[in-house]
Coordinates of C-alpha atoms in Angstrom, one line a residue:
M7 CA -6.6 5.9 19.9
V8 CA -8.5 3.1 18.4
N9 CA -8.9 2.6 14.6
R10 CA -12.6 2.3 14.2
F11 CA -12.4 2.6 10.2
R12 CA -13.5 -0.8 8.8
Q13 CA -11.8 -1.4 5.5
T14 CA -14.3 -2.5 2.8
W15 CA -12.4 -1.9 -0.4
V16 CA -13.8 -2.7 -3.8
A17 CA -11.7 -1.0 -6.4
I18 CA -8.0 -1.1 -7.2
F19 CA -6.0 1.8 -8.6
E20 CA -2.9 0.8 -10.8
R21 CA 0.0 3.0 -11.3
S22 CA 2.3 2.6 -14.0
D23 CA 6.2 2.8 -14.4
P24 CA 6.7 5.8 -16.8
V25 CA 9.8 4.1 -18.1
A26 CA 8.9 0.5 -18.5
G27 CA 5.1 0.9 -18.9
A28 CA 4.4 -1.9 -16.6
V29 CA 2.1 -1.6 -13.5
A30 CA 4.5 -0.3 -10.7
T31 CA 2.0 -0.6 -7.9
N32 CA -1.6 -1.3 -6.9
A33 CA -3.5 0.5 -4.3
T34 CA -6.9 0.2 -3.1
A35 CA -9.4 2.9 -4.0
A36 CA -11.8 4.3 -1.4
R37 CA -15.4 4.8 -2.0
V38 CA -17.2 7.9 -0.7
D39 CA -18.6 6.0 2.1
D40 CA -15.0 4.8 3.1
A41 CA -14.1 8.4 3.3
L42 CA -17.0 9.4 5.4
A43 CA -16.3 6.7 7.7
A44 CA -12.7 7.9 8.1
V45 CA -13.9 11.4 8.9
A46 CA -16.3 10.0 11.5
A47 CA -13.6 8.0 13.1
A48 CA -11.3 10.9 13.3
H49 CA -14.2 13.1 14.7
A50 CA -14.7 10.3 17.3
E51 CA -11.0 10.4 18.4
F52 CA -10.9 14.2 18.4
S53 CA -11.8 14.7 22.1
A54 CA -9.0 12.3 23.3
W55 CA -6.5 14.1 21.0
A56 CA -7.7 17.5 22.6
K57 CA -7.0 16.2 26.0
T58 CA -3.4 15.2 24.9
S59 CA -0.9 17.4 26.5
L60 CA 1.2 19.7 24.2
Q61 CA 4.4 17.8 25.2
D62 CA 3.0 14.4 24.3
R63 CA 1.4 15.8 21.0
R64 CA 5.0 16.9 20.2
K65 CA 6.3 13.5 21.0
L66 CA 3.7 11.8 18.8
V67 CA 4.4 14.1 15.8
N68 CA 8.2 13.7 16.2
N69 CA 7.8 10.1 16.3
A70 CA 5.9 10.0 13.0
A71 CA 8.9 11.9 11.5
D72 CA 11.3 9.2 13.0
I73 CA 9.2 6.6 11.5
M74 CA 9.3 8.2 8.1
D75 CA 13.0 8.4 8.2
A76 CA 13.3 4.8 9.4
K77 CA 11.3 3.8 6.2
A78 CA 13.2 5.9 3.7
S79 CA 14.5 2.8 1.9
G80 CA 11.0 1.4 1.5
F81 CA 9.9 4.9 0.1
I82 CA 12.8 4.6 -2.4
A83 CA 11.8 1.1 -3.4
A84 CA 8.2 2.0 -3.9
G85 CA 8.8 5.6 -5.5
T86 CA 11.5 4.7 -8.1
P87 CA 9.5 2.5 -10.4
G88 CA 6.7 4.9 -10.3
T89 CA 8.4 7.9 -10.7
S90 CA 11.7 7.2 -12.4
A91 CA 13.2 9.3 -9.9
T92 CA 16.6 8.3 -8.4
G93 CA 17.1 7.0 -5.0
P94 CA 19.0 9.9 -3.6
W95 CA 16.4 12.3 -4.8
I96 CA 13.5 10.3 -3.2
R97 CA 15.6 9.9 0.0
F98 CA 16.1 13.7 0.0
N99 CA 12.4 14.3 -0.3
V100 CA 11.7 11.9 2.5
M101 CA 14.3 13.6 4.8
F102 CA 12.7 17.1 3.7
A103 CA 9.1 15.8 4.5
A104 CA 10.2 14.4 7.8
N105 CA 12.1 17.7 8.8
M106 CA 8.7 19.5 7.8
I107 CA 6.9 17.3 10.2
R108 CA 9.4 18.1 13.1
E109 CA 9.0 21.8 12.3
A110 CA 5.3 21.4 12.8
A111 CA 5.9 19.4 16.1
A112 CA 8.1 22.3 17.4
M113 CA 5.3 24.8 16.7
V114 CA 3.1 22.7 19.0
T115 CA 5.0 23.9 22.0

């Protein structure tokens, strides 16, 4: 699938660390036009997805879960300052989310 969504960001969203009070992260904020472009891009790619075999869909969705697991340390690093949660708690939530994705993949076939 080709990403046809052109990023034209103009706004920044700041998230504060609830403990330190400093800015924990900055994220770009989409405009309505950006959201509509993303929907149009997804719509344009749906016919290709519809032709994808169930086995390949399952592999792709499971791969997303594997990537999530592999990036757990990054989620911990990004999540700790913004939520004041402990590393083990964030890791548990990443693992839980990845396993939910795997369950969804299993339902495909």
